[in-house]
Tab-separated table of C-alpha atoms and ligand atoms in Angstrom:
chain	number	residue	atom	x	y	z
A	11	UNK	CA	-70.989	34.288	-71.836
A	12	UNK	CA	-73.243	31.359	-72.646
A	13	UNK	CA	-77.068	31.962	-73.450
A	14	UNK	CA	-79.503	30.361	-70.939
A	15	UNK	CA	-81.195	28.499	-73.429
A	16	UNK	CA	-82.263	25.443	-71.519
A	17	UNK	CA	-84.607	24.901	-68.705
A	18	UNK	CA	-86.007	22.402	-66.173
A	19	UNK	CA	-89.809	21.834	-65.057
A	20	UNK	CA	-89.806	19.743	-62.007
A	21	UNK	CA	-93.031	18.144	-62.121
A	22	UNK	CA	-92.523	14.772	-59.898
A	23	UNK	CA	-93.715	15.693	-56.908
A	24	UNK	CA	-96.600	13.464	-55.089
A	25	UNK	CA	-98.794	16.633	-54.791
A	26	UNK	CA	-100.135	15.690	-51.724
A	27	UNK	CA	-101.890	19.183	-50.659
A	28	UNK	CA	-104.492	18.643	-53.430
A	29	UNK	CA	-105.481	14.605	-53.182
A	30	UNK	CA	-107.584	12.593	-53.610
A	31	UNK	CA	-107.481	14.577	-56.884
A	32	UNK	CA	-103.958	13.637	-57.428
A	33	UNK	CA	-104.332	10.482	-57.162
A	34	UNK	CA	-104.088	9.961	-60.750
A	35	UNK	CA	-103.615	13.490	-62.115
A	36	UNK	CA	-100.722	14.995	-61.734
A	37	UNK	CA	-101.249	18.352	-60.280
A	38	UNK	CA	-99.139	20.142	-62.774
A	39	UNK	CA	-102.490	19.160	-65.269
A	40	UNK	CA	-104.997	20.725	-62.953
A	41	UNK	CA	-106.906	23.241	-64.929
A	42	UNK	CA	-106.909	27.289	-64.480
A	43	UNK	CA	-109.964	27.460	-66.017
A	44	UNK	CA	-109.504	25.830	-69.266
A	45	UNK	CA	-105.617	24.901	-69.361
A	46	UNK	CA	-103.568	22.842	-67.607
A	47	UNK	CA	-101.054	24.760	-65.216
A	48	UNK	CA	-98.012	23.546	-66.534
A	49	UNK	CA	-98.838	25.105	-69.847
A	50	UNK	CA	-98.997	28.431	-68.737
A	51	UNK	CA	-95.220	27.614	-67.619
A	52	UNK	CA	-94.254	26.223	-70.959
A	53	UNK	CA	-95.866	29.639	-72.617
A	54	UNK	CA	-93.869	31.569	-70.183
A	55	UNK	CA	-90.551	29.993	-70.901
A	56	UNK	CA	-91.415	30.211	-74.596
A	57	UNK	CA	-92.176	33.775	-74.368
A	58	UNK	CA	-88.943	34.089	-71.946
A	59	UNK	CA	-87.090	32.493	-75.025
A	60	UNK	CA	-86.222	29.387	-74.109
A	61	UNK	CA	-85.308	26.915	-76.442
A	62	UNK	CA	-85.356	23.262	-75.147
A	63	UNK	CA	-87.307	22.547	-72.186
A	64	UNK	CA	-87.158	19.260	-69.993
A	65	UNK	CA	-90.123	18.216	-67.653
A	66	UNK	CA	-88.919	16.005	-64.760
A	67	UNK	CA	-91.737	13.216	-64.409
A	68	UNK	CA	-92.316	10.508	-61.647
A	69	UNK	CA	-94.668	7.553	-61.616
A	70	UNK	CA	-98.419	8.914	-63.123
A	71	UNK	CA	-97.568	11.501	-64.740
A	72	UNK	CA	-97.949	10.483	-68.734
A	73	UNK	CA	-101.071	13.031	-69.406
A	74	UNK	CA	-98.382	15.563	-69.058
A	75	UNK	CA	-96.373	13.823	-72.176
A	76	UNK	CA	-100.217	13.161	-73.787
A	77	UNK	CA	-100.847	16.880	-73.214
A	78	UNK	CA	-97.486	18.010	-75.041
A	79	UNK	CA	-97.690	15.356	-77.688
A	80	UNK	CA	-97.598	18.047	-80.526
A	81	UNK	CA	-97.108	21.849	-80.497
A	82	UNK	CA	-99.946	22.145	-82.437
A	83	UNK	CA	-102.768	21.574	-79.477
A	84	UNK	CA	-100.747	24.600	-77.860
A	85	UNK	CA	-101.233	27.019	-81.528
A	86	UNK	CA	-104.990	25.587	-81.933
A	87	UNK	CA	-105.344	27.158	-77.989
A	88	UNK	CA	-103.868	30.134	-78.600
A	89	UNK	CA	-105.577	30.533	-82.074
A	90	UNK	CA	-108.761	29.388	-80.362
A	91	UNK	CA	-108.646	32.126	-77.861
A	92	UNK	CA	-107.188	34.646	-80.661
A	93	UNK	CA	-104.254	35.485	-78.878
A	94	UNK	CA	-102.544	35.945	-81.895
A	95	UNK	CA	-99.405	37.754	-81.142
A	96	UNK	CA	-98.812	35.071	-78.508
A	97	UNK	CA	-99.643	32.547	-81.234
A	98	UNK	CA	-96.797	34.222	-83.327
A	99	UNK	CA	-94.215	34.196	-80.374
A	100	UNK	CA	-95.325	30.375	-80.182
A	101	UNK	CA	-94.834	29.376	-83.952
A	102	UNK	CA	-91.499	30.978	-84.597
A	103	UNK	CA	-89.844	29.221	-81.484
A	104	UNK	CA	-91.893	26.100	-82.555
A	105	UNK	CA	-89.568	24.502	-84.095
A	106	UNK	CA	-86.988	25.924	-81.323
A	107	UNK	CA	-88.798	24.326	-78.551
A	108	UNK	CA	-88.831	20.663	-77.762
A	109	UNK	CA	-90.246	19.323	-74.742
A	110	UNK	CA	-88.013	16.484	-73.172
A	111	UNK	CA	-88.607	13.904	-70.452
A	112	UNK	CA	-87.069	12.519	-67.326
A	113	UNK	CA	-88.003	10.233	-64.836
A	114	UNK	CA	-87.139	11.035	-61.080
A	115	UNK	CA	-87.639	7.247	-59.717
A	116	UNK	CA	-88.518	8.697	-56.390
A	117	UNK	CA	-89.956	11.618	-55.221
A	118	UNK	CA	-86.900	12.473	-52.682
A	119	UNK	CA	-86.926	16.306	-52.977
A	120	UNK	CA	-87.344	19.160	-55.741
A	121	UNK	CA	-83.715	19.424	-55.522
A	122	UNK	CA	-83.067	15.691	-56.563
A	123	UNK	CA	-85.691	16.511	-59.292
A	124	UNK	CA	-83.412	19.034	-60.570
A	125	UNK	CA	-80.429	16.598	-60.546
A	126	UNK	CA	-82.262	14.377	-62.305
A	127	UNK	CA	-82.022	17.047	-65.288
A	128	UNK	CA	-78.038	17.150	-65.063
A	129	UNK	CA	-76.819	15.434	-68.324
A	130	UNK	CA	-79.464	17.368	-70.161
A	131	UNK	CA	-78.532	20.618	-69.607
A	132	UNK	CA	-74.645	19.685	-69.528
A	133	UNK	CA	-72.325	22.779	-69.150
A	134	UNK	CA	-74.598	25.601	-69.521
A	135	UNK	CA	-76.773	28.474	-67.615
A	136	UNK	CA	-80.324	26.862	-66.751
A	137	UNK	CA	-83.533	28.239	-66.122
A	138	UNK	CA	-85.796	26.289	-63.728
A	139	UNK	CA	-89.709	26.504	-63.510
A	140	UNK	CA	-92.067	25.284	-60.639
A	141	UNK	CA	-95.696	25.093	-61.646
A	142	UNK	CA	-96.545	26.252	-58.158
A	143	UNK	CA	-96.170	29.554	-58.982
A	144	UNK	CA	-98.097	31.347	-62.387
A	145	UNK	CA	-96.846	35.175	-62.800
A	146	UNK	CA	-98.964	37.547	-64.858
A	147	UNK	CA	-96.653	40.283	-66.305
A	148	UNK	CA	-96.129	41.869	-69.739
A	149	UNK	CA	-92.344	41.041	-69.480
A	150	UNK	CA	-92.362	37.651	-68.499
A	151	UNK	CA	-91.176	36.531	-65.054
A	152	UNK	CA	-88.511	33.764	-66.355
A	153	UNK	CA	-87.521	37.046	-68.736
A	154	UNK	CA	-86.611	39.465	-66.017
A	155	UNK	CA	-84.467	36.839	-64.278
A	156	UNK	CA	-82.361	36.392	-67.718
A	157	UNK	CA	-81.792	40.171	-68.120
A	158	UNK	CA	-80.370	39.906	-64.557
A	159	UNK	CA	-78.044	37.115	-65.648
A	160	UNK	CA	-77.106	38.688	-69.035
A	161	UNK	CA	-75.849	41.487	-66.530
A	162	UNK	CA	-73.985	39.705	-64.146
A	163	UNK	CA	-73.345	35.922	-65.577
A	164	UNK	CA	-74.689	34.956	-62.476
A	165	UNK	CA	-77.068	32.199	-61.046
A	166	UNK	CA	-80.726	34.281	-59.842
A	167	UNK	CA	-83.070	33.531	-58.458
A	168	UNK	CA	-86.855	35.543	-58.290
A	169	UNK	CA	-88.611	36.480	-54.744
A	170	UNK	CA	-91.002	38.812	-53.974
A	171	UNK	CA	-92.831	39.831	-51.037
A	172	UNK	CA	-94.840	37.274	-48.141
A	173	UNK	CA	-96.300	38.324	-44.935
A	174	UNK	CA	-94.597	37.048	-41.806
A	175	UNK	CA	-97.212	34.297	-41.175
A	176	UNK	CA	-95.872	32.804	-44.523
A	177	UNK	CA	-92.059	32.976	-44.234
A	178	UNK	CA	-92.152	29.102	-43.166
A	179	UNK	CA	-93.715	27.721	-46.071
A	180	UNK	CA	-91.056	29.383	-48.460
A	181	UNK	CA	-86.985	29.463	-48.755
A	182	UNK	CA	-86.211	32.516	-47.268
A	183	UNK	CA	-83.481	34.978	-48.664
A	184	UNK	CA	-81.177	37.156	-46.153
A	185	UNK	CA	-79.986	39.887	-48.405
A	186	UNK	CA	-76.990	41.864	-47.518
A	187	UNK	CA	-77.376	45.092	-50.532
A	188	UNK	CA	-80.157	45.800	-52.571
A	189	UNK	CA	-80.294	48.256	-56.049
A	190	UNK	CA	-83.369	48.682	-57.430
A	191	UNK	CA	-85.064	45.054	-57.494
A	192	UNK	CA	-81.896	42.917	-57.353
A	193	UNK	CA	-79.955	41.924	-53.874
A	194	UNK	CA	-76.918	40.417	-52.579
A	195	UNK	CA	-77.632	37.742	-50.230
A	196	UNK	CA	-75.518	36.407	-46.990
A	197	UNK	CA	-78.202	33.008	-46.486
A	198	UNK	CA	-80.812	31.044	-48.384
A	199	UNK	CA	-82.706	29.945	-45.596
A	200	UNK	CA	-85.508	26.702	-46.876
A	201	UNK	CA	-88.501	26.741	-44.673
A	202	UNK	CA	-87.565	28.850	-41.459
A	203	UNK	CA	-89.383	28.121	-38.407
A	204	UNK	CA	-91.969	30.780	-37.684
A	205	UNK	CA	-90.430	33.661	-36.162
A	206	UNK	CA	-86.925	33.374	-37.727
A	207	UNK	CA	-87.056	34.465	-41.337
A	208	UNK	CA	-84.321	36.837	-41.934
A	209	UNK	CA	-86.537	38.791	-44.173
A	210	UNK	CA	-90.034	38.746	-46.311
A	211	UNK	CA	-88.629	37.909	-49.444
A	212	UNK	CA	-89.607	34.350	-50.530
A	213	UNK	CA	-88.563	32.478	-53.660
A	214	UNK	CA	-90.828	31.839	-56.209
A	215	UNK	CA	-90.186	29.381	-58.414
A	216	UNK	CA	-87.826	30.809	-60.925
A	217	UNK	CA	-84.549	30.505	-61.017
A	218	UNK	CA	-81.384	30.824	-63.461
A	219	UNK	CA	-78.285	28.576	-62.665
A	220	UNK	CA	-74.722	28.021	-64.065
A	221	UNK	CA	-73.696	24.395	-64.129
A	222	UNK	CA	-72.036	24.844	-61.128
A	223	UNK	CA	-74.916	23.828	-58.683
A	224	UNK	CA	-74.786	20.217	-59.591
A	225	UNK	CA	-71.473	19.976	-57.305
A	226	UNK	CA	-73.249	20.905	-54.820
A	227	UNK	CA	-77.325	18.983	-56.281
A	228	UNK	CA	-74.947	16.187	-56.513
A	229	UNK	CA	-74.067	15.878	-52.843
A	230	UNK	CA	-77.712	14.414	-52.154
A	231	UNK	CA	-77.829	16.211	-48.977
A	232	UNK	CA	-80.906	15.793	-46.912
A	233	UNK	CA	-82.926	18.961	-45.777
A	234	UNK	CA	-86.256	20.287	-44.122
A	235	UNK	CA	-88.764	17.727	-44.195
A	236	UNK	CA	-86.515	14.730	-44.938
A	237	UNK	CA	-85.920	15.766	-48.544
A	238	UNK	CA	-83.227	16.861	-50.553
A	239	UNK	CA	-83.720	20.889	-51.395
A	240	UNK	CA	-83.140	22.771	-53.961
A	241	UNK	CA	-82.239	25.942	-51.624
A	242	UNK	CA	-79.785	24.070	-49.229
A	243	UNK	CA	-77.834	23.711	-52.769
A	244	UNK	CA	-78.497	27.216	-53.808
A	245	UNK	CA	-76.666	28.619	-50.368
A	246	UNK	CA	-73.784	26.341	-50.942
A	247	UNK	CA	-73.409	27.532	-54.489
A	248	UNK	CA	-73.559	31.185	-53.024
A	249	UNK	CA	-70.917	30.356	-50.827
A	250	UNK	CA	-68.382	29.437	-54.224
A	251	UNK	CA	-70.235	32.092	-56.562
A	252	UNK	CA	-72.548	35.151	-56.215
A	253	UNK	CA	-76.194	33.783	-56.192
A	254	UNK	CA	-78.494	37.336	-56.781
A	255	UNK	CA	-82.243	37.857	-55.583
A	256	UNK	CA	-84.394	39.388	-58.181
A	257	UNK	CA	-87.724	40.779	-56.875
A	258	UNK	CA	-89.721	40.575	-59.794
A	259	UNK	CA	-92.689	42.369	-61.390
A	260	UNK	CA	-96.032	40.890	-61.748
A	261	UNK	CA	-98.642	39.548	-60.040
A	262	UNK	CA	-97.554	35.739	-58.591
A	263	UNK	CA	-100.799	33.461	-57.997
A	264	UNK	CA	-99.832	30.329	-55.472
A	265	UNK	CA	-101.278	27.198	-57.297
A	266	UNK	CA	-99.745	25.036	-55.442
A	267	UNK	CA	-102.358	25.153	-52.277
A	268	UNK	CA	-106.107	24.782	-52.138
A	269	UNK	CA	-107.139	28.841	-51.464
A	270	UNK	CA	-104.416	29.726	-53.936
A	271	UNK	CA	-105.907	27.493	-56.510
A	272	UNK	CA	-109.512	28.968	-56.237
A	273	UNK	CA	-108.181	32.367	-55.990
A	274	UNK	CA	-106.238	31.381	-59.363
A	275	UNK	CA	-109.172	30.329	-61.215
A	276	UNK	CA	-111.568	32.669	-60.152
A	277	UNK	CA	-109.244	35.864	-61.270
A	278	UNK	CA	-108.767	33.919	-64.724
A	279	UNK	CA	-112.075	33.319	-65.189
A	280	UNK	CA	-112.569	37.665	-64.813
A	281	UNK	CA	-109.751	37.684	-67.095
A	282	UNK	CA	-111.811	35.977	-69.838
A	283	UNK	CA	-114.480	38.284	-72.241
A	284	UNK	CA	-117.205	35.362	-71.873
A	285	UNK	CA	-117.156	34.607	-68.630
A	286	UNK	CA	-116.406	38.194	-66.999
A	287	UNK	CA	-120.126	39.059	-66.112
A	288	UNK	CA	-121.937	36.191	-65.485
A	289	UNK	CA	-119.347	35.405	-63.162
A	290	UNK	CA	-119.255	38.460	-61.679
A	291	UNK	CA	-123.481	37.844	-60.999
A	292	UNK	CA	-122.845	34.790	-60.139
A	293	UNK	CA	-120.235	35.848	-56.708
A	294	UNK	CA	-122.148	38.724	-55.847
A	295	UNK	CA	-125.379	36.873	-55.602
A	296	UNK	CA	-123.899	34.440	-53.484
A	297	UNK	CA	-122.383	36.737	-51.129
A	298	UNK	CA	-125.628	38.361	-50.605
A	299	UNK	CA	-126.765	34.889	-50.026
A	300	UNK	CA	-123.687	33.742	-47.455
A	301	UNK	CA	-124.366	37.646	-45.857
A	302	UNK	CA	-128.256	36.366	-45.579
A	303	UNK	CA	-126.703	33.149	-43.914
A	304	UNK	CA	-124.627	34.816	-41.023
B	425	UTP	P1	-93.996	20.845	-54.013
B	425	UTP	O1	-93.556	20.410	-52.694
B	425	UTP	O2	-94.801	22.076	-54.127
B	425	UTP	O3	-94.828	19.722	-54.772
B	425	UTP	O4	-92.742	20.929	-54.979
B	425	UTP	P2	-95.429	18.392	-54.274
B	425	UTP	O5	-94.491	17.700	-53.366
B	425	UTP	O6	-95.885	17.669	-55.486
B	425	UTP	O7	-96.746	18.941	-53.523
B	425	UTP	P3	-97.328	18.633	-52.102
B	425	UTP	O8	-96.544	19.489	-51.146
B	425	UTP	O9	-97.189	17.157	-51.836
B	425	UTP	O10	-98.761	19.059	-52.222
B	425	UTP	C1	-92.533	21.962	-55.910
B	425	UTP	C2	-92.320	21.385	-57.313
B	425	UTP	O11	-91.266	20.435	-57.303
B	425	UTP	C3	-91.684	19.219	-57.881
B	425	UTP	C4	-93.209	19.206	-57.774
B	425	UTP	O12	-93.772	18.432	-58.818
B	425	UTP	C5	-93.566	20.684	-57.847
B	425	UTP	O13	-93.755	21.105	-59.174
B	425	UTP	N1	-91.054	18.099	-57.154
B	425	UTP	C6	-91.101	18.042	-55.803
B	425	UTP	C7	-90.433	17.102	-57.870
B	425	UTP	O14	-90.380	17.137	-59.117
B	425	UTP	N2	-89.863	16.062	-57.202
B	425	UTP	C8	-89.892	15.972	-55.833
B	425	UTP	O15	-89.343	14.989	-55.293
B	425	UTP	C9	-90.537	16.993	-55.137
């Protein structure tokens, strides 16, 4: 069985939801707190062991290739912040990991984005990575979904929990067994209309593939919302091969929309020693103020 040692960032996408500040920065740079999002992915397929990554870029994107000019900005953070067994994790892959680029001409899909990526990764398993999505876990999200395909040499992909009123805004799994955290599944279903999910578990933005899905990436077809999805591909690929559902561990923070965003920042602000308390002040003196308001 081959390693996954490869994986894909798609990070082309026009990131509409959070103009005008996109503009001109590319969403995947937007800060949590005091780093851009897309490193906290890079750290997490580090950690995950990956070896070579390759970030699928579109038109205004080059402060991502500015930000990853050297690995050493990414050592000085973590030295910086004293994370220092992190900063050991990050220096003996250093020279492991290289960051690659690719542009996707047009944004016409996150499954096109992934095409994109084909002759990079070749014939091997693949991990993909959407910067929508940062898990906080010991064990690393990416991680979990590799001991799944070390077990069964089989594409993953990792969901966890939405309430109904979300289902639409996800691809939707409809698993057939379940042991422990990992499922079966009849259906990958992308964006169901309201009402029609055939469950609550939503995909997250992690994924492991074999090779296999660029048969299927390669057929350009066209899905919800005009574009060409990654999910419609992953169901067609389930139909050849056994695609699992891994409902991971950790706690998943949505980036990709404005409340997730804030929600993001504010809980990794807590997270930090020097902000923690005046923070803390800060919020509850200005919901005693908003109470005062009402
Ligand atoms: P999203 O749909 O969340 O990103 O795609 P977006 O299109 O940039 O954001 P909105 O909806 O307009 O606000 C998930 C991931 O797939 C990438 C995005 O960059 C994001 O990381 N993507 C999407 C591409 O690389 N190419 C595409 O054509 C579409």
């Amino acid at each position: 069985m081959k390693r996954v040692k490869k994986a894909i960032i798609p990070a082309a996408g026009l990131g509409t939801r959070f103009l005008p500040a996109t503009k001109v920065m590319p969403k995947e740079m937007l800060p949590i707190v005091d780093k851009p999002t897309i490193q906290y992915i890079i750290e997490e397929a580090i950690e995950s062991g990956i070896e070579d990554i390759i970030i699928v870029t579109g038109k205004g994107k080059r402060a991502i290739e500015d930000h990853f000019d050297a690995a050493f900005e990414l050592e000085q953070n973590l030295l910086e912040k004293e994370k220092f067994s992190l900063l050991e994790e990050v220096q003996k892959s250093t020279n492991l990991v290289d960051i690659h680029y690719i542009r996707q001409k047009e944004a016409k899909g996150l499954g096109h984005a992934v095409w994109c990526a084909r002759k990079f990764i070749g014939d091997e398993p693949f991990a993909v990575l959407l910067g929508d999505d940062i898990v906080d876990n010991n064990e690393p999200c990416l991680k979990q979904l590799m001991n799944i395909y070390n077990e069964t040499s089989s594409s993953v992909v990792g969901v966890q929990e939405v309430a109904d009123h979300q289902t639409h805004r996800y691809g939707i799994v409809d698993p057939y067994s379940t042991e422990g955290r990992t499922s079966r599944v009849n259906q990958f279903v992308e964006k169901p209309a309201p009402g029609t999910a055939p469950s609550n578990l939503a995909i997250m933005g992690r994924y492991i593939f074999t090779p296999e899905i660029f048969d299927f990436l390669g057929q350009h077809q066209i899905g919800a919302g005009g574009e060409i999805q990654l999910t419609d591909a992953i169901q067609m690929l389930n139909e050849k091969q056994s695609v699992y559902a891994y409902n991971f561990e950790g706690k998943r923070y949505d980036v990709g929309e404005k409340m997730g965003f804030v929600q993001t920042t504010i809980e990794y602000a807590l997270k930090k020693p020097e902000l923690k308390d005046e923070l803390l002040e800060y919020l509850e003196e200005l919901i005693v103020k908003e109470k005062q308001v009402r």
